[in-house]
């Protein structure tokens, strides 16, 4: 299909937590390969693999020590090649994560950079002298504390927007750019269908590194940070786009661009820049009809204005699981199931996160097993992201649930026995079967139009499919042939906190 990425559903695999083939309790590429038929049967179009590159693991792989290899705990390059070959055989695209904002502090470039103040590799990073005995400016790390760490050998400080083990690269340095062109080519040559660009709004820093006076509390978006989101990025992404366009089969970029202003966000997906950018406003929107409608309208308008494809995402490895964010328990799950039908009826590209299709809740882990640097750097003030990264349950029960024959790297809750893939498969009331049906029925190219509807509800059509979402506390009557509902009790009324797909009478057969 031309421009496959315009209406695809991509399934995010957090490699550590998906499937473990060798019993060490950590997921790996061979595990992913063994579960590809599940993803084909689920009905997604491709996978996005989170980083599997050699890494000391300070941020579970987002601290890369070698961009062109596989960490032994995840497998080998041969395993990667076999995974890509099998995925393509099953008509699944493979997108890999590229981490260009920072390296690991154990990357040979950084090791060289701190080995001697005049080492040429030092210019690949951002070292500055301090101010008044402290760091060079007021920037903070997204993981808590200052964004600067003292390099004791030289007395200078280096910048890290994340953990100190993740020193930021200086993208104004031509060598850094050249290296990443080679890294992209390495994976394109191995057949990847695209890249997810980590922290895509931050690679270039304002050259004067001015103070930014961070708002309190810190928002999930980076719009306020005048030291990042620099104009040079657009030129970089144009060059990456033309590099990838030289390959056959439509290789794709999706940027993790964490901006709340959709018009600004859309500047990254102009025709010669990235094909896609995550739209986090939908994810961070509460369960409110006016809020969701507003976000959807702003997104559609901003992306249409540049001819780009909108994207929709509700979960990933950095945020609390959806049923928990929507209130938890039975209510949270009802809403999350309804949101699934909303997500998959919207025009554009959708992203699912492993376990979302099982309706998993955030896990309240004991502090002793937590691993996220956010937890440690904020001294527990922020619990961090481990609760959405617990390995997913495939079958049977504790401790491994078919994820591993050993001990999972984070404990899997005993209650997940009822939520395993095996337990939900062929149960028509299960969340897994809801996703499977929705993925099979989902509209792809049909035009989108809003419909008049009662307050507290959303209604829009995609061709002859009407999507209804009831966020009010009253039943919503409807007419037409019910194709799919998030609540099995839906008949000719839709209960609160539920969604339905209805075929509108008098139109052509789907
Ligand atoms: C992105 C990733 C997140 C990681 C951070 C630093 O936001 O999604 O998991 O910690 O970048 O690389």
Coordinates of C-alpha atoms and ligand atoms in Angstrom, one line a residue:
X1 CA 0.0 0.0 0.0
X2 CA 1.3 3.5 -0.8
X3 CA 2.4 5.4 2.3
X4 CA 1.6 2.4 4.6
X5 CA 2.3 4.5 7.6
X6 CA -0.7 6.8 7.0
X7 CA -3.2 4.4 8.4
X8 CA -1.2 1.8 10.3
X9 CA -1.4 0.4 13.8
X10 CA 2.0 0.0 15.3
X11 CA 2.5 -2.1 18.4
X12 CA 5.2 -1.0 20.9
X13 CA 7.3 -3.8 22.3
X14 CA 9.2 -2.9 25.4
X15 CA 11.7 -5.6 24.7
X16 CA 12.7 -6.3 28.4
X17 CA 9.0 -7.1 29.2
X18 CA 7.5 -8.8 26.2
X19 CA 8.8 -12.4 25.9
X20 CA 12.0 -14.1 27.3
X21 CA 13.4 -17.0 25.3
X22 CA 16.3 -18.0 27.6
X23 CA 14.9 -18.0 31.1
X24 CA 17.0 -15.1 32.5
X25 CA 13.8 -13.2 33.4
X26 CA 14.5 -10.4 30.8
X27 CA 12.7 -10.3 27.4
X28 CA 14.8 -10.7 24.3
X29 CA 14.6 -10.5 20.5
X30 CA 14.2 -14.3 20.1
X31 CA 11.2 -14.0 22.5
X32 CA 9.8 -11.3 20.3
X33 CA 10.3 -13.5 17.2
X34 CA 8.5 -16.4 18.8
X35 CA 5.4 -14.2 19.5
X36 CA 5.1 -12.6 16.1
X37 CA 2.2 -14.8 15.1
X38 CA 0.3 -13.5 18.1
X39 CA 0.8 -10.0 16.7
X40 CA -0.2 -11.0 13.2
X41 CA -3.4 -12.6 14.6
X42 CA -4.1 -9.5 16.8
X43 CA -4.2 -7.5 13.5
X44 CA -1.5 -4.9 13.9
X45 CA 0.6 -3.7 11.0
X46 CA 3.9 -3.5 12.6
X47 CA 6.1 -3.3 15.7
X48 CA 8.2 -0.6 17.3
X49 CA 11.0 -2.1 19.3
X50 CA 12.4 -0.1 22.2
X51 CA 16.2 0.0 22.4
X52 CA 18.0 -3.3 22.4
X53 CA 21.5 -1.9 21.8
X54 CA 24.5 -2.6 24.1
X55 CA 23.8 -0.5 27.2
X56 CA 24.8 -0.5 30.9
X57 CA 21.1 -0.1 31.6
X58 CA 21.0 3.1 33.6
X59 CA 17.8 4.0 31.8
X60 CA 17.0 0.4 30.5
X61 CA 18.5 0.8 27.1
X62 CA 17.9 4.5 26.5
X63 CA 21.6 4.9 27.5
X64 CA 23.2 3.4 24.4
X65 CA 26.9 2.4 24.5
X66 CA 27.0 1.1 20.9
X67 CA 24.4 2.1 18.3
X68 CA 25.2 -0.7 15.9
X69 CA 24.9 -3.9 17.8
X70 CA 22.6 -5.9 20.1
X71 CA 23.1 -6.1 23.8
X72 CA 23.9 -9.8 24.7
X73 CA 21.0 -9.9 27.1
X74 CA 18.7 -9.3 24.2
X75 CA 20.5 -11.5 21.6
X76 CA 22.7 -10.9 18.6
X77 CA 22.6 -9.1 15.3
X78 CA 21.8 -12.5 13.7
X79 CA 18.7 -12.7 16.0
X80 CA 17.7 -9.2 14.9
X81 CA 18.0 -10.2 11.2
X82 CA 15.9 -13.3 11.9
X83 CA 13.3 -11.3 13.6
X84 CA 13.1 -8.8 10.7
X85 CA 12.9 -11.6 8.2
X86 CA 10.1 -13.4 10.1
X87 CA 8.2 -10.1 10.7
X88 CA 8.3 -9.3 7.0
X89 CA 7.2 -12.8 6.1
X90 CA 4.1 -12.1 8.3
X91 CA 3.7 -8.7 6.7
X92 CA 4.6 -6.9 9.9
X93 CA 6.8 -3.7 9.6
X94 CA 9.6 -3.2 12.0
X95 CA 10.4 0.2 13.5
X96 CA 13.5 0.6 15.8
X97 CA 14.2 3.2 18.4
X98 CA 17.0 5.6 17.8
X99 CA 18.4 7.6 20.7
X100 CA 20.3 10.6 19.3
X101 CA 19.9 13.1 22.1
X102 CA 22.4 11.4 24.4
X103 CA 24.7 8.4 24.6
X104 CA 25.6 6.3 27.6
X105 CA 28.4 7.6 29.7
X106 CA 30.0 4.3 28.9
X107 CA 30.0 5.0 25.2
X108 CA 33.6 5.1 23.9
X109 CA 33.0 8.7 22.8
X110 CA 32.2 9.9 26.3
X111 CA 34.9 7.8 27.9
X112 CA 37.4 9.5 25.5
X113 CA 35.8 12.9 26.2
X114 CA 36.5 12.6 29.9
X115 CA 39.9 11.1 29.5
X116 CA 41.6 14.4 28.7
X117 CA 40.4 18.0 28.4
X118 CA 41.8 18.4 24.9
X119 CA 40.5 15.1 23.6
X120 CA 38.6 15.8 20.3
X121 CA 35.7 13.6 21.4
X122 CA 35.0 16.1 24.1
X123 CA 33.5 18.4 21.4
X124 CA 30.8 15.7 20.8
X125 CA 29.3 16.6 24.2
X126 CA 28.3 19.8 26.0
X127 CA 31.0 20.7 28.6
X128 CA 30.9 24.1 30.2
X129 CA 32.5 25.8 33.2
X130 CA 30.3 26.3 36.2
X131 CA 28.8 29.5 37.5
X132 CA 29.3 30.7 41.1
X133 CA 30.5 27.3 42.2
X134 CA 27.5 25.6 40.8
X135 CA 26.2 24.3 37.4
X136 CA 26.4 26.5 34.3
X137 CA 22.7 27.3 34.1
X138 CA 19.3 26.5 35.7
X139 CA 18.3 23.6 33.5
X140 CA 17.0 20.5 35.3
X141 CA 17.0 16.9 34.3
X142 CA 13.7 15.3 33.4
X143 CA 14.5 12.7 36.0
X144 CA 15.0 15.2 38.8
X145 CA 17.9 17.4 40.0
X146 CA 20.2 19.5 37.9
X147 CA 20.8 18.7 34.2
X148 CA 24.6 19.2 34.9
X149 CA 27.1 16.9 36.5
X150 CA 30.6 17.9 37.4
X151 CA 33.4 16.2 35.5
X152 CA 35.8 15.9 38.3
X153 CA 38.9 15.4 36.1
X154 CA 38.5 18.7 34.4
X155 CA 36.4 20.8 36.8
X156 CA 33.9 21.4 34.0
X157 CA 30.3 20.3 33.9
X158 CA 28.5 18.2 31.3
X159 CA 24.9 18.5 30.3
X160 CA 22.4 15.6 30.6
X161 CA 18.6 16.3 30.1
X162 CA 18.1 12.9 31.6
X163 CA 20.3 10.8 34.0
X164 CA 24.0 11.7 34.6
X165 CA 24.7 8.4 32.8
X166 CA 23.1 9.9 29.7
X167 CA 25.4 12.8 28.6
X168 CA 23.8 14.9 25.8
X169 CA 25.5 15.1 22.5
X170 CA 26.3 18.4 20.9
X171 CA 24.4 18.4 17.6
X172 CA 26.2 21.5 16.4
X173 CA 29.2 19.2 16.0
X174 CA 29.4 17.9 12.4
X175 CA 31.0 14.7 13.5
X176 CA 27.9 13.8 15.6
X177 CA 25.7 14.4 12.5
X178 CA 27.9 12.3 10.3
X179 CA 27.9 9.4 12.9
X180 CA 24.1 9.3 13.0
X181 CA 23.8 9.2 9.2
X182 CA 25.9 6.1 9.4
X183 CA 23.9 4.6 12.2
X184 CA 20.6 5.2 10.3
X185 CA 22.1 3.6 7.2
X186 CA 23.3 0.6 9.3
X187 CA 19.8 -0.2 10.3
X188 CA 18.2 0.7 7.0
X189 CA 20.6 -1.7 5.3
X190 CA 19.4 -4.4 7.7
X191 CA 15.9 -3.8 6.5
X192 CA 14.1 -1.8 9.2
X193 CA 11.0 0.0 8.0
X194 CA 11.5 3.0 10.2
X195 CA 12.7 4.7 13.3
X196 CA 11.1 6.2 16.4
X197 CA 13.2 9.2 17.4
X198 CA 13.8 9.4 21.1
X199 CA 13.4 13.0 22.6
X200 CA 13.0 14.3 19.1
X201 CA 12.5 17.9 20.1
X202 CA 15.7 18.3 22.1
X203 CA 18.8 17.4 20.0
X204 CA 19.9 21.0 19.4
X205 CA 20.3 23.3 22.3
X206 CA 20.2 27.1 22.1
X207 CA 23.9 27.9 21.6
X208 CA 23.9 30.5 24.5
X209 CA 22.5 27.9 26.9
X210 CA 20.4 30.6 28.6
X211 CA 18.5 30.1 31.8
X212 CA 14.9 28.9 31.2
X213 CA 13.1 29.5 34.5
X214 CA 11.2 26.2 34.6
X215 CA 7.5 26.4 35.5
X216 CA 6.4 24.8 38.7
X217 CA 5.0 22.2 38.6
X218 CA 6.8 20.8 35.6
X219 CA 4.4 20.0 32.7
X220 CA 4.5 16.8 30.7
X221 CA 5.2 19.0 27.6
X222 CA 8.4 20.8 26.7
X223 CA 6.9 23.9 25.0
X224 CA 8.1 26.3 27.7
X225 CA 11.8 25.2 27.4
X226 CA 13.3 27.8 25.1
X227 CA 16.7 26.1 25.2
X228 CA 15.4 23.2 23.1
X229 CA 13.0 22.8 20.1
X230 CA 15.5 24.7 18.0
X231 CA 15.1 25.6 14.3
X232 CA 18.2 23.5 13.3
X233 CA 16.2 20.4 14.0
X234 CA 14.0 20.9 10.9
X235 CA 17.0 20.9 8.6
X236 CA 18.3 17.8 10.3
X237 CA 15.1 15.9 9.9
X238 CA 14.9 17.0 6.2
X239 CA 18.3 15.5 5.7
X240 CA 17.3 12.2 7.5
X241 CA 14.2 12.1 5.4
X242 CA 16.1 12.3 2.2
X243 CA 18.6 9.8 3.5
X244 CA 15.8 7.3 4.2
X245 CA 13.9 8.1 1.0
X246 CA 16.8 6.8 -1.0
X247 CA 15.9 3.3 0.2
X248 CA 13.0 1.3 -1.3
X249 CA 9.8 0.5 0.4
X250 CA 8.9 3.8 2.2
X251 CA 11.1 3.9 5.3
X252 CA 9.4 6.0 8.0
X253 CA 10.3 8.3 10.9
X254 CA 8.1 8.9 13.9
X255 CA 9.3 11.6 16.3
X256 CA 8.8 11.6 20.0
X257 CA 8.1 15.3 20.0
X258 CA 6.7 16.2 23.4
X259 CA 5.0 19.5 22.6
X260 CA 1.5 20.4 23.7
X261 CA 0.9 23.0 21.0
X262 CA -0.2 20.9 18.0
X263 CA 0.5 23.7 15.5
X264 CA 4.1 23.7 16.6
X265 CA 4.2 19.9 16.7
X266 CA 2.9 19.8 13.1
X267 CA 6.0 21.8 11.9
X268 CA 7.9 18.6 12.4
X269 CA 5.7 16.7 9.9
X270 CA 5.8 19.0 7.0
X271 CA 6.0 17.1 3.7
X272 CA 9.8 16.9 3.5
X273 CA 10.4 16.3 7.3
X274 CA 9.2 13.4 9.5
X275 CA 6.3 11.4 8.3
X276 CA 4.8 11.1 11.8
X277 CA 5.1 12.6 15.3
X278 CA 3.5 11.3 18.5
X279 CA 0.6 13.5 19.5
X280 CA 0.7 13.3 23.3
X281 CA -2.2 15.7 23.9
X282 CA -4.6 12.8 23.3
X283 CA -2.7 10.7 25.8
X284 CA -2.6 13.4 28.5
X285 CA -6.3 14.3 28.0
X286 CA -8.6 13.3 30.8
X287 CA -11.8 11.3 30.2
X288 CA -13.9 14.2 29.2
X289 CA -16.0 14.6 26.1
X290 CA -15.3 18.3 25.6
X291 CA -11.6 17.8 26.4
X292 CA -11.2 14.8 24.0
X293 CA -13.2 16.5 21.2
X294 CA -11.1 19.7 21.6
X295 CA -7.8 17.7 21.4
X296 CA -9.0 15.7 18.4
X297 CA -10.2 18.9 16.5
X298 CA -7.0 20.7 17.2
X299 CA -4.9 17.8 16.1
X300 CA -6.9 17.2 12.9
X301 CA -6.7 20.8 11.9
X302 CA -3.0 21.3 12.7
X303 CA -1.9 18.1 10.9
X304 CA -4.3 18.7 7.9
X305 CA -2.8 22.2 7.5
X306 CA 0.6 20.6 6.6
X307 CA -0.8 17.6 4.8
X308 CA 0.4 15.2 7.6
X309 CA -1.1 12.1 9.1
X310 CA -2.4 12.5 12.7
X311 CA -1.3 10.0 15.2
X312 CA -3.0 8.7 18.3
X313 CA -1.5 7.0 21.4
X314 CA -2.9 6.3 24.8
X315 CA -0.1 4.2 26.4
X316 CA 3.6 3.7 26.3
X317 CA 6.5 2.7 28.5
X318 CA 6.7 6.2 30.2
X319 CA 3.2 6.7 31.4
X320 CA 0.8 5.1 33.9
X321 CA -1.4 2.4 32.3
X322 CA -4.7 3.7 30.9
X323 CA -7.2 1.9 33.1
X324 CA -5.4 3.3 36.2
X325 CA -5.3 6.8 34.8
X326 CA -9.0 6.6 34.0
X327 CA -9.8 5.9 37.7
X328 CA -8.7 2.3 38.1
X329 CA -10.8 -0.8 38.9
X330 CA -13.9 -1.7 37.0
X331 CA -14.6 2.0 36.0
X332 CA -11.1 2.5 34.8
X333 CA -11.3 -0.7 32.6
X334 CA -14.7 0.3 31.2
X335 CA -13.3 3.6 30.2
X336 CA -10.1 2.2 28.8
X337 CA -12.1 -0.3 26.7
X338 CA -14.3 2.6 25.4
X339 CA -11.2 4.6 24.6
X340 CA -9.8 1.7 22.6
X341 CA -12.8 2.0 20.2
X342 CA -12.2 5.8 20.0
X343 CA -8.5 5.4 19.4
X344 CA -9.0 2.8 16.6
X345 CA -11.8 4.8 14.8
X346 CA -9.8 8.0 14.5
X347 CA -8.2 8.8 11.1
X348 CA -4.5 8.3 10.9
X349 CA -1.9 6.1 12.6
X350 CA -2.4 4.5 16.0
X351 CA 0.1 3.1 18.5
X352 CA -0.6 0.4 21.0
X353 CA 1.6 -0.5 23.9
X354 CA 2.2 -4.1 24.8
X355 CA -0.4 -5.2 27.4
X356 CA -2.8 -2.4 26.5
X357 CA -4.8 -5.0 24.6
X358 CA -5.1 -7.0 27.8
X359 CA -6.5 -4.1 29.8
X360 CA -3.6 -4.3 32.3
X361 CA -3.5 -1.8 35.2
X362 CA -0.4 0.0 36.5
X363 CA 1.3 -2.3 39.1
X364 CA 2.0 -0.8 42.5
X365 CA 5.4 -2.3 43.0
X366 CA 7.3 -2.5 46.3
X367 CA 10.0 0.2 46.5
X368 CA 12.7 -2.5 46.9
X369 CA 12.2 -3.8 43.4
X370 CA 11.9 -0.5 41.6
X371 CA 14.5 0.2 39.0
X372 CA 13.6 3.5 37.3
X373 CA 16.2 6.3 37.7
X374 CA 13.3 8.7 38.3
X375 CA 12.5 6.9 41.6
X376 CA 16.1 7.1 42.8
X377 CA 16.9 10.6 41.6
X378 CA 13.7 12.1 43.2
X379 CA 14.3 10.0 46.3
X380 CA 10.9 8.3 45.8
X381 CA 9.0 11.5 45.4
X382 CA 8.1 10.3 41.9
X383 CA 7.6 6.6 41.8
X384 CA 8.7 6.4 38.2
X385 CA 7.7 4.2 35.3
X386 CA 8.3 0.6 36.5
X387 CA 4.6 0.0 37.1
X388 CA 3.8 0.1 33.4
X389 CA 6.8 -2.0 32.5
X390 CA 6.0 -5.2 34.3
X391 CA 6.3 -8.2 31.9
X392 CA 3.1 -9.2 30.3
X393 CA 1.3 -12.4 31.1
X394 CA 1.0 -14.9 28.3
X395 CA -0.4 -18.0 30.0
X396 CA -0.4 -20.1 33.2
X397 CA 0.6 -18.4 36.4
X398 CA 3.3 -17.1 38.8
X399 CA 6.1 -16.4 38.7
X400 CA 6.7 -16.6 34.9
X401 CA 3.3 -16.5 33.3
X402 CA 4.7 -17.8 30.0
X403 CA 6.8 -14.7 29.8
X404 CA 9.8 -16.5 31.2
X405 CA 10.7 -19.9 32.6
X406 CA 12.8 -18.1 35.2
X407 CA 12.0 -15.1 37.5
X408 CA 10.7 -12.0 35.7
X409 CA 12.8 -8.9 36.2
X410 CA 9.8 -7.2 37.8
X411 CA 7.3 -9.4 39.7
X412 CA 4.1 -10.1 37.7
X413 CA 0.9 -9.8 40.0
X414 CA -0.8 -13.1 40.8
X415 CA -4.2 -11.6 39.7
X416 CA -2.9 -11.3 36.1
X417 CA -3.6 -15.1 35.7
X418 CA -7.1 -14.1 34.6
X419 CA -5.8 -11.4 32.3
X420 CA -3.2 -13.6 30.4
X421 CA -3.4 -13.9 26.7
X422 CA -4.4 -17.5 27.1
X423 CA -7.2 -16.7 29.5
X424 CA -8.6 -13.9 27.3
X425 CA -8.3 -15.6 24.0
X426 CA -11.7 -16.7 22.6
X427 CA -13.6 -15.0 25.5
X428 CA -15.9 -12.7 23.6
X429 CA -16.2 -10.4 26.6
X430 CA -12.4 -10.0 27.0
X431 CA -10.4 -6.8 26.3
X432 CA -8.1 -8.8 24.0
X433 CA -11.0 -10.0 21.8
X434 CA -12.3 -6.4 21.8
X435 CA -9.0 -5.2 20.4
X436 CA -8.8 -8.1 18.0
X437 CA -12.3 -7.3 16.6
X438 CA -11.6 -3.6 16.5
X439 CA -8.4 -4.1 14.6
X440 CA -10.2 -6.3 12.0
X441 CA -13.1 -3.9 11.5
X442 CA -11.2 -0.6 11.9
X443 CA -11.8 2.0 9.2
X444 CA -8.6 2.9 7.2
X445 CA -9.2 5.4 4.5
X446 CA -12.9 6.4 5.0
X447 CA -13.5 10.1 5.5
X448 CA -14.0 11.5 8.9
X449 CA -16.9 13.7 9.9
X450 CA -18.3 14.8 13.3
X451 CA -22.0 14.2 14.0
X452 CA -24.4 16.1 16.3
X453 CA -24.8 14.2 19.6
X454 CA -25.9 14.7 23.2
X455 CA -23.7 16.6 25.7
X456 CA -21.0 14.4 27.3
X457 CA -20.8 12.2 24.2
X458 CA -18.8 12.0 21.0
X459 CA -20.1 10.9 17.6
X460 CA -18.3 10.8 14.3
X461 CA -18.4 8.8 11.1
X462 CA -15.8 7.1 9.1
X463 CA -17.7 6.4 5.9
X464 CA -20.6 4.2 6.9
X465 CA -19.2 3.4 10.4
X466 CA -20.4 5.6 13.2
X467 CA -18.3 5.7 16.3
X468 CA -20.1 6.7 19.5
X469 CA -18.5 7.4 22.9
X470 CA -20.6 8.0 25.9
X471 CA -18.8 9.9 28.7
X472 CA -22.0 11.2 30.2
X473 CA -23.8 9.6 33.1
X474 CA -26.9 8.8 30.9
X475 CA -27.7 6.1 28.4
X476 CA -27.2 7.2 24.8
X477 CA -29.8 5.8 22.4
X478 CA -28.7 5.0 18.9
X479 CA -29.9 3.5 15.6
X480 CA -28.1 1.3 13.2
X481 CA -26.5 -2.1 13.2
X482 CA -24.2 -2.6 16.2
X483 CA -20.9 -3.9 15.0
X484 CA -18.9 -3.7 18.1
X485 CA -19.3 -2.3 21.7
X486 CA -16.9 -1.9 24.6
X487 CA -19.8 -3.0 26.9
X488 CA -21.5 -6.3 26.1
X489 CA -24.7 -4.8 27.6
X490 CA -25.0 -2.3 24.7
X491 CA -28.2 -3.0 22.6
X492 CA -29.9 0.0 21.2
X493 CA -28.7 2.2 23.9
X494 CA -25.1 2.8 24.9
X495 CA -24.4 2.8 28.7
X496 CA -22.2 5.4 30.3
X497 CA -18.4 5.0 30.0
X498 CA -18.8 2.9 26.8
X499 CA -18.2 3.2 23.1
X500 CA -19.7 1.5 20.1
X501 CA -19.2 1.1 16.4
X502 CA -22.4 1.1 14.4
X503 CA -23.1 0.6 10.8
X504 CA -25.3 3.4 9.6
X505 CA -28.5 2.2 7.9
X506 CA -29.0 2.8 4.2
X507 CA -25.3 2.9 3.3
X508 CA -23.3 0.4 1.4
X509 CA -22.1 -2.9 3.0
X510 CA -18.7 -2.7 4.7
Ligands
LIG1 C1 12.2 9.1 26.1 C2 11.9 7.6 26.4 C3 12.2 7.4 27.8 C4 13.6 7.7 28.2 C5 14.0 9.1 27.7 C6 15.4 9.3 27.7 O1 11.3 9.9 26.7 O2 10.6 7.3 25.9 O3 11.8 6.1 28.2 O4 13.8 7.6 29.5 O5 13.5 9.4 26.4 O6 16.1 8.6 26.7

